[in-house]
JSON list of C-alpha atoms and ligand atoms in Angstrom, two decimals:
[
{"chain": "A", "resi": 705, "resn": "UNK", "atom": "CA", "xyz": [-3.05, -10.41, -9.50]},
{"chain": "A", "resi": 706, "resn": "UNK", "atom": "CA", "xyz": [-5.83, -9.42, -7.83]},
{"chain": "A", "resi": 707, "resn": "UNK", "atom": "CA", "xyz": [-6.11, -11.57, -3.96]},
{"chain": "A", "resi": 708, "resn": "UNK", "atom": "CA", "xyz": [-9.04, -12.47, -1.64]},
{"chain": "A", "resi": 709, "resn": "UNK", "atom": "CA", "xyz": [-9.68, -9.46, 0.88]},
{"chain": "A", "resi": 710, "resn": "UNK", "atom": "CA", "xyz": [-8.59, -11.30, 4.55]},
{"chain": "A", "resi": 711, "resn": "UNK", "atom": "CA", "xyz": [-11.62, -11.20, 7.13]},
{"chain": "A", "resi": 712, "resn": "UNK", "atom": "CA", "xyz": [-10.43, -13.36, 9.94]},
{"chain": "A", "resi": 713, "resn": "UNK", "atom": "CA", "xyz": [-9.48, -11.25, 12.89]},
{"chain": "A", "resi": 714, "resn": "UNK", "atom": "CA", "xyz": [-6.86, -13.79, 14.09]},
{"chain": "A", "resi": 715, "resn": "UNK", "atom": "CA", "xyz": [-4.96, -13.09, 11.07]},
{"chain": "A", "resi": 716, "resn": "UNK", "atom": "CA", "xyz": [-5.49, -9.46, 11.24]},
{"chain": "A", "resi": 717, "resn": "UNK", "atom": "CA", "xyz": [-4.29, -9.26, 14.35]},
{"chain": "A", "resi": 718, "resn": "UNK", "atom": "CA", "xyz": [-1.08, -10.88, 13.52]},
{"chain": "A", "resi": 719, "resn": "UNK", "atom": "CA", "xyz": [1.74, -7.91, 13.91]},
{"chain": "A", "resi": 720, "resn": "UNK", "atom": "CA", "xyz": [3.60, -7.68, 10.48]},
{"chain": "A", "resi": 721, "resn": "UNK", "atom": "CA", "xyz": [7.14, -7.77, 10.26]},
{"chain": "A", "resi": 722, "resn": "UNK", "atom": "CA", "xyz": [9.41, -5.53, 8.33]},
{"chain": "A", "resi": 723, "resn": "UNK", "atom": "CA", "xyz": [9.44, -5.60, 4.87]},
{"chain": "A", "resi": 724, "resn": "UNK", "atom": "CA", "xyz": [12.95, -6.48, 2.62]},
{"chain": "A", "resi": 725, "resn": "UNK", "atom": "CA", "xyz": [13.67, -5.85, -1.30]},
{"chain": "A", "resi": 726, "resn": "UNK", "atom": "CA", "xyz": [12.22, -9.27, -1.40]},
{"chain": "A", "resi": 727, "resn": "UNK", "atom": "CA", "xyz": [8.85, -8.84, -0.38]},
{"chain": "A", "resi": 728, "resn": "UNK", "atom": "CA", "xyz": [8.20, -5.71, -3.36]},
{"chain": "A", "resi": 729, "resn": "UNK", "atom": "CA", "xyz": [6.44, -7.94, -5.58]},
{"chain": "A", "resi": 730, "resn": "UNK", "atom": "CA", "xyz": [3.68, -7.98, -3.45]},
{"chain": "A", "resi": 731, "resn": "UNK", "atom": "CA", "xyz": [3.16, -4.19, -4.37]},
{"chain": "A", "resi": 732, "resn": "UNK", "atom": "CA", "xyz": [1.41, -5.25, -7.52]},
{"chain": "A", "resi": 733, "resn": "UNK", "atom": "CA", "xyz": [-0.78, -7.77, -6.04]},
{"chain": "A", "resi": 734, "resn": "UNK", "atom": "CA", "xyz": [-2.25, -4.96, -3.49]},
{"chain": "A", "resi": 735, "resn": "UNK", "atom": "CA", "xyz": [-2.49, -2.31, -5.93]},
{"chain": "A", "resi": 736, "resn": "UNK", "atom": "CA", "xyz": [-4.68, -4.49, -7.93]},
{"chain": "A", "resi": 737, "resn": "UNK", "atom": "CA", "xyz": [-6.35, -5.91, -5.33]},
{"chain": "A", "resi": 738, "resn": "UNK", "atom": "CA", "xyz": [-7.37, -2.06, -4.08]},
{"chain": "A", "resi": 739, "resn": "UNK", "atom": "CA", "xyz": [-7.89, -1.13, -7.95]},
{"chain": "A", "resi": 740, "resn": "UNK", "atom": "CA", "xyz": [-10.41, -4.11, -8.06]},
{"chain": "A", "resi": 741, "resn": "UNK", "atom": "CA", "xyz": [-12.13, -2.48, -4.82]},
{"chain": "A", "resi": 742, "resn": "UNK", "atom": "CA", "xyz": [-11.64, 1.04, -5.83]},
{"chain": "A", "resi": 743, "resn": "UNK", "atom": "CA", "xyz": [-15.47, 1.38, -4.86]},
{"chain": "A", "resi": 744, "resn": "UNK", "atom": "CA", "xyz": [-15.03, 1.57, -1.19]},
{"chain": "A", "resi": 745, "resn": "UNK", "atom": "CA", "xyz": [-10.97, 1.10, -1.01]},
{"chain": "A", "resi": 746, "resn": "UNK", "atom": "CA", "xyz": [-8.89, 4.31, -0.11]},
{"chain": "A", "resi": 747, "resn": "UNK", "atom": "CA", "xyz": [-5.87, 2.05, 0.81]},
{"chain": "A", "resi": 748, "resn": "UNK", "atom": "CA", "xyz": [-4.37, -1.70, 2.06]},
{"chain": "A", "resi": 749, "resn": "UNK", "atom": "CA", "xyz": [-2.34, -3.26, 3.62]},
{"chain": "A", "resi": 750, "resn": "UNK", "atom": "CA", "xyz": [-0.22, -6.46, 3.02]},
{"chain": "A", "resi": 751, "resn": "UNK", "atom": "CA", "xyz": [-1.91, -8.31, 5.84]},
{"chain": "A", "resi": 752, "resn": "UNK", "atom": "CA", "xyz": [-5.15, -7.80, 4.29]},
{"chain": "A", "resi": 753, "resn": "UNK", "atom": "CA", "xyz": [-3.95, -10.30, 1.16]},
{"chain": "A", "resi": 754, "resn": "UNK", "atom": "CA", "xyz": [-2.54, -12.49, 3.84]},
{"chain": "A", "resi": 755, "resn": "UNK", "atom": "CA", "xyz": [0.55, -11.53, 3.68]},
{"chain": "A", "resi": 756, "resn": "UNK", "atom": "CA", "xyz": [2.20, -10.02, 7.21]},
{"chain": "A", "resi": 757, "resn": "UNK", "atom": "CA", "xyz": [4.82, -7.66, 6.11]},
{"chain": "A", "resi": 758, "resn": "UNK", "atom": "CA", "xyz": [4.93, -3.86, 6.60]},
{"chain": "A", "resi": 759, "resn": "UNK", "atom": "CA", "xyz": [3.36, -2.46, 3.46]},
{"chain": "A", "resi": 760, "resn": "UNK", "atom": "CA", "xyz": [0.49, -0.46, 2.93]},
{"chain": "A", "resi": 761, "resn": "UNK", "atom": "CA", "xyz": [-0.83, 1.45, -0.33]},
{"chain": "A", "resi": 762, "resn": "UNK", "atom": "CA", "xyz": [-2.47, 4.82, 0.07]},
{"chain": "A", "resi": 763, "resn": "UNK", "atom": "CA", "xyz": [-4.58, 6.82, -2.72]},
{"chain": "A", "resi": 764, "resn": "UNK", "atom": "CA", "xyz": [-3.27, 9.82, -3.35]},
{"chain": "A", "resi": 765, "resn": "UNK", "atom": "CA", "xyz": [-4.78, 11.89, -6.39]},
{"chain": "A", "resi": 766, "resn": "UNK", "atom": "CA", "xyz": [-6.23, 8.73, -8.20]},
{"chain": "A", "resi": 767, "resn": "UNK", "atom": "CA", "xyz": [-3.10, 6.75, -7.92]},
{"chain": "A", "resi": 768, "resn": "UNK", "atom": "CA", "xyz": [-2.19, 3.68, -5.16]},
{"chain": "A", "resi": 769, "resn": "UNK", "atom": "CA", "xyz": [1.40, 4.49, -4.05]},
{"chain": "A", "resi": 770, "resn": "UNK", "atom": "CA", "xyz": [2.93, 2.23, -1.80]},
{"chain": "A", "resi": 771, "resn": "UNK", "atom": "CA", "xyz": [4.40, 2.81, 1.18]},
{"chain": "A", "resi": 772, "resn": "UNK", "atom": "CA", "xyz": [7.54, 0.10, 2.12]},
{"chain": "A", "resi": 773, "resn": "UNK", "atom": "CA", "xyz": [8.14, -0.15, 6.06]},
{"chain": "A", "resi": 774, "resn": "UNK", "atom": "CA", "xyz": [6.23, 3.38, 7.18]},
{"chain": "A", "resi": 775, "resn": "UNK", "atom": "CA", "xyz": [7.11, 5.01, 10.26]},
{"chain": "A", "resi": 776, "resn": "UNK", "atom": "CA", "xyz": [5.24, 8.11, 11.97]},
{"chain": "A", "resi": 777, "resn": "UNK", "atom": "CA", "xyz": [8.16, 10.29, 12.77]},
{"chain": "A", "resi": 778, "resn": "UNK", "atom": "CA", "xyz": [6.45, 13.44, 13.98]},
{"chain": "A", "resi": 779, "resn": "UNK", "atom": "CA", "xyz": [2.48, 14.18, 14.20]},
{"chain": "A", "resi": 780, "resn": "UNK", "atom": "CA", "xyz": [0.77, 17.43, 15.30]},
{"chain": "A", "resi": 781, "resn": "UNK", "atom": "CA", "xyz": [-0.22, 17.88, 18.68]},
{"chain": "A", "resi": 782, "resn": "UNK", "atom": "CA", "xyz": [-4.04, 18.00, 17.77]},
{"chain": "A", "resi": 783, "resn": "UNK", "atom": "CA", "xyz": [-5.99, 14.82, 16.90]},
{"chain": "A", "resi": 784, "resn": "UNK", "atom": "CA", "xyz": [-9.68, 14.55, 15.72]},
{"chain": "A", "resi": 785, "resn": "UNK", "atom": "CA", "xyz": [-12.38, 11.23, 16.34]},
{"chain": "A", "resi": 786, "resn": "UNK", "atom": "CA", "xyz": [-13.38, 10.03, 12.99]},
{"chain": "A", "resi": 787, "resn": "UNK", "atom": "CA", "xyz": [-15.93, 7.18, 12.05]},
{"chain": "A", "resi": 788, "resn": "UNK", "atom": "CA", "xyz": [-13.48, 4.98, 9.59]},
{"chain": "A", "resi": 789, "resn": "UNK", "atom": "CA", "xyz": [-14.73, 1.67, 7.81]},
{"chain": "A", "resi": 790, "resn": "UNK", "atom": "CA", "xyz": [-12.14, -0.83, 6.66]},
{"chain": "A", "resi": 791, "resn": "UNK", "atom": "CA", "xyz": [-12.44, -3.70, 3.93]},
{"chain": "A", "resi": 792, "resn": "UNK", "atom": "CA", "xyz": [-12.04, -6.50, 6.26]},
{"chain": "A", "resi": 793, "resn": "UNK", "atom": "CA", "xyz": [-15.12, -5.72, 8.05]},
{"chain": "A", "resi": 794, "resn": "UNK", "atom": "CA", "xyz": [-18.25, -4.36, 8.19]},
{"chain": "A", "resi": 795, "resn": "UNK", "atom": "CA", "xyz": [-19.84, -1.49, 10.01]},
{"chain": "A", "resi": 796, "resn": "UNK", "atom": "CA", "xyz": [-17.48, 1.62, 10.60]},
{"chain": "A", "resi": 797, "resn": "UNK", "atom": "CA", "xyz": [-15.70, 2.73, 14.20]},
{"chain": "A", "resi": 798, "resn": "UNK", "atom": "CA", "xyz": [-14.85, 5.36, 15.88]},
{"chain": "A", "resi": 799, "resn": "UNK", "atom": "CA", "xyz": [-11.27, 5.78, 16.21]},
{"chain": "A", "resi": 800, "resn": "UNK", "atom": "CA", "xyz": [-8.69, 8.86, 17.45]},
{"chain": "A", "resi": 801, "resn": "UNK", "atom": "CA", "xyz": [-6.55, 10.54, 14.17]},
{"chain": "A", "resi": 802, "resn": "UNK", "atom": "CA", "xyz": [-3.58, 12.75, 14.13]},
{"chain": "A", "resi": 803, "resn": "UNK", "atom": "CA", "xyz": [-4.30, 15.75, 11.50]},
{"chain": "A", "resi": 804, "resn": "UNK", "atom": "CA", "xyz": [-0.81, 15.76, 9.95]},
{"chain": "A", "resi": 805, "resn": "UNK", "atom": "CA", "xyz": [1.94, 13.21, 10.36]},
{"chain": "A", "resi": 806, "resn": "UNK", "atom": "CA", "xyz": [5.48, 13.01, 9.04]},
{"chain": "A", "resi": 807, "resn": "UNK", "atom": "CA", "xyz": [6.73, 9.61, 7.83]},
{"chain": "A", "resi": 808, "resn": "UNK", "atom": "CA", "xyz": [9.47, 8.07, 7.22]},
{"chain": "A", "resi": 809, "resn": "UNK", "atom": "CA", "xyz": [8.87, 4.53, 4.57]},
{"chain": "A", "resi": 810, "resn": "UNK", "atom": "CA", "xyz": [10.89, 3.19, 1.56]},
{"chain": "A", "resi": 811, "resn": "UNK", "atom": "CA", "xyz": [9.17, 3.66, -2.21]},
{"chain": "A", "resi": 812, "resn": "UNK", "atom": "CA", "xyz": [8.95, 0.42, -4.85]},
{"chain": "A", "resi": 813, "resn": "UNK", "atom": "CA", "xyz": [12.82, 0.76, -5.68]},
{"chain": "A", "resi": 814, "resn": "UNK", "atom": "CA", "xyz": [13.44, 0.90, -1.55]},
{"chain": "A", "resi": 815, "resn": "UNK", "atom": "CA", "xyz": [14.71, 3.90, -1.61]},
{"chain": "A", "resi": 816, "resn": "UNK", "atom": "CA", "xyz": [14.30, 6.02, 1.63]},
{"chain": "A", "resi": 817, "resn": "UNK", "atom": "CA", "xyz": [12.01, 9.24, 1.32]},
{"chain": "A", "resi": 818, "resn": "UNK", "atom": "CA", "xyz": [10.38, 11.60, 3.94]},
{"chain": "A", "resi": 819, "resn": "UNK", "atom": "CA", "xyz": [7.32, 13.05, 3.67]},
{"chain": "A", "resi": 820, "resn": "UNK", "atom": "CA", "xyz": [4.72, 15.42, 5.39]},
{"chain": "A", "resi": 821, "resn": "UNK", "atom": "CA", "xyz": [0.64, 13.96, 4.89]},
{"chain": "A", "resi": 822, "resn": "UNK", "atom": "CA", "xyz": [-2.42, 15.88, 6.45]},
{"chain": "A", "resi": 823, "resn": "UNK", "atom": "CA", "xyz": [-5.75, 15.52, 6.13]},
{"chain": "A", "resi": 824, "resn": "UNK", "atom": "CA", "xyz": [-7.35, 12.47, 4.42]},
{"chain": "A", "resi": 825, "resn": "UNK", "atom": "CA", "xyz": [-4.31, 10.78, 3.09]},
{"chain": "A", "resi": 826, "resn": "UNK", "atom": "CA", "xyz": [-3.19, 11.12, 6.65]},
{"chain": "A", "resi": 827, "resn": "UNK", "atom": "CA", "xyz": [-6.11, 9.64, 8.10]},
{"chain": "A", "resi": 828, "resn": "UNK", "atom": "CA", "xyz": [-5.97, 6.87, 5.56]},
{"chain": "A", "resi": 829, "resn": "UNK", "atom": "CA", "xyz": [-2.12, 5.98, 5.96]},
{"chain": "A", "resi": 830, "resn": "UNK", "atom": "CA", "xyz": [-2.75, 5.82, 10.04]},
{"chain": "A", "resi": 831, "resn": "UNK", "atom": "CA", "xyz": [-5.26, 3.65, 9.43]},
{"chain": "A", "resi": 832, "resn": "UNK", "atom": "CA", "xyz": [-3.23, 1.56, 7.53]},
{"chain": "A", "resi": 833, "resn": "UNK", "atom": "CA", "xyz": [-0.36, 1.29, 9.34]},
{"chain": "A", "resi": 834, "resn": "UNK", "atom": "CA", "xyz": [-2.27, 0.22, 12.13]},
{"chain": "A", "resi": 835, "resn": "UNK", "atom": "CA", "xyz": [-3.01, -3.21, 10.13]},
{"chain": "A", "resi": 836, "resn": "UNK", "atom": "CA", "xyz": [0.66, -3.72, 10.20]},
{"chain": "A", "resi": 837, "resn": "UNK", "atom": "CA", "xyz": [0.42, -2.96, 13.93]},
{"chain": "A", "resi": 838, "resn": "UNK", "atom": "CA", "xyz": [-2.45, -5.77, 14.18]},
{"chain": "A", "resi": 839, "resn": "UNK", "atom": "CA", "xyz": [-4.92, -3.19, 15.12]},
{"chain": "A", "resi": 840, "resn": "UNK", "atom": "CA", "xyz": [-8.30, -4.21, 14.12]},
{"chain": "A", "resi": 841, "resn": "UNK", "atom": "CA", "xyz": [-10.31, -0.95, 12.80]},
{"chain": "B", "resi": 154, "resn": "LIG", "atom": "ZN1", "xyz": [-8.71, -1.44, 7.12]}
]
């Protein structure tokens, strides 16, 4: 079902909490919900259909995959300033990115994986992950 993009900062800024086998039907929702603004969506998270729990979805190759309770594990040592614009509001910012990261998150059965990003996908899972963190971008 596709949900109502959140814009209120005070919601946004609420830090989600940790997400249990539970909370997986929400993957749909998002994934339709980014589908529906595949125009200028590259990824969401929960908090962003109202829903404060720590999962995002990422595009990777055309496809939204979710990721269930992400962690950064390891990044590299070099970062890069990027202009990034987000769905809940307008206008872009200039934030600080890591070029690669390793994270740890659960998949849509909950089972555990690691996995190395870099480049975009990288850039668009940090800036994901800080919604969960209440981060406003
Ligand atoms: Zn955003």
């Amino acid at each position: 079902m596709i949900r109502e993009i959140v814009r209120d900062n005070k919601k946004l800024m609420i830090k989600s909490v940790e997400a249990t086998i539970n909370d997986l039907y929400i993957i749909d929702d998002m994934i339709d919900t980014a589908k529906a603004n595949n125009d200028i969506c590259v990824g969401l998270a929960a908090n962003q259909i109202g829903e404060s729990i720590r999962i995002i979805v990422v595009e990777m190759g055309g496809f939204f995959v979710p990721l269930v309770n992400p962690k950064i594990i390891s990044h590299s040592k070099t970062t890069y300033e990027v202009e990034e614009a987000c769905l809940s509001h307008e206008g872009t910012k200039e934030t600080t990115r890591y070029h690669s990261i390793e994270v740890e998150y659960c998949d849509r059965t909950f089972t555990k994986k690691k996995q190395n990003f870099s480049g975009f996908v990288a850039q668009v899972i940090q800036h994901e992950m800080d919604h969960c963190e209440g981060i406003l971008i």
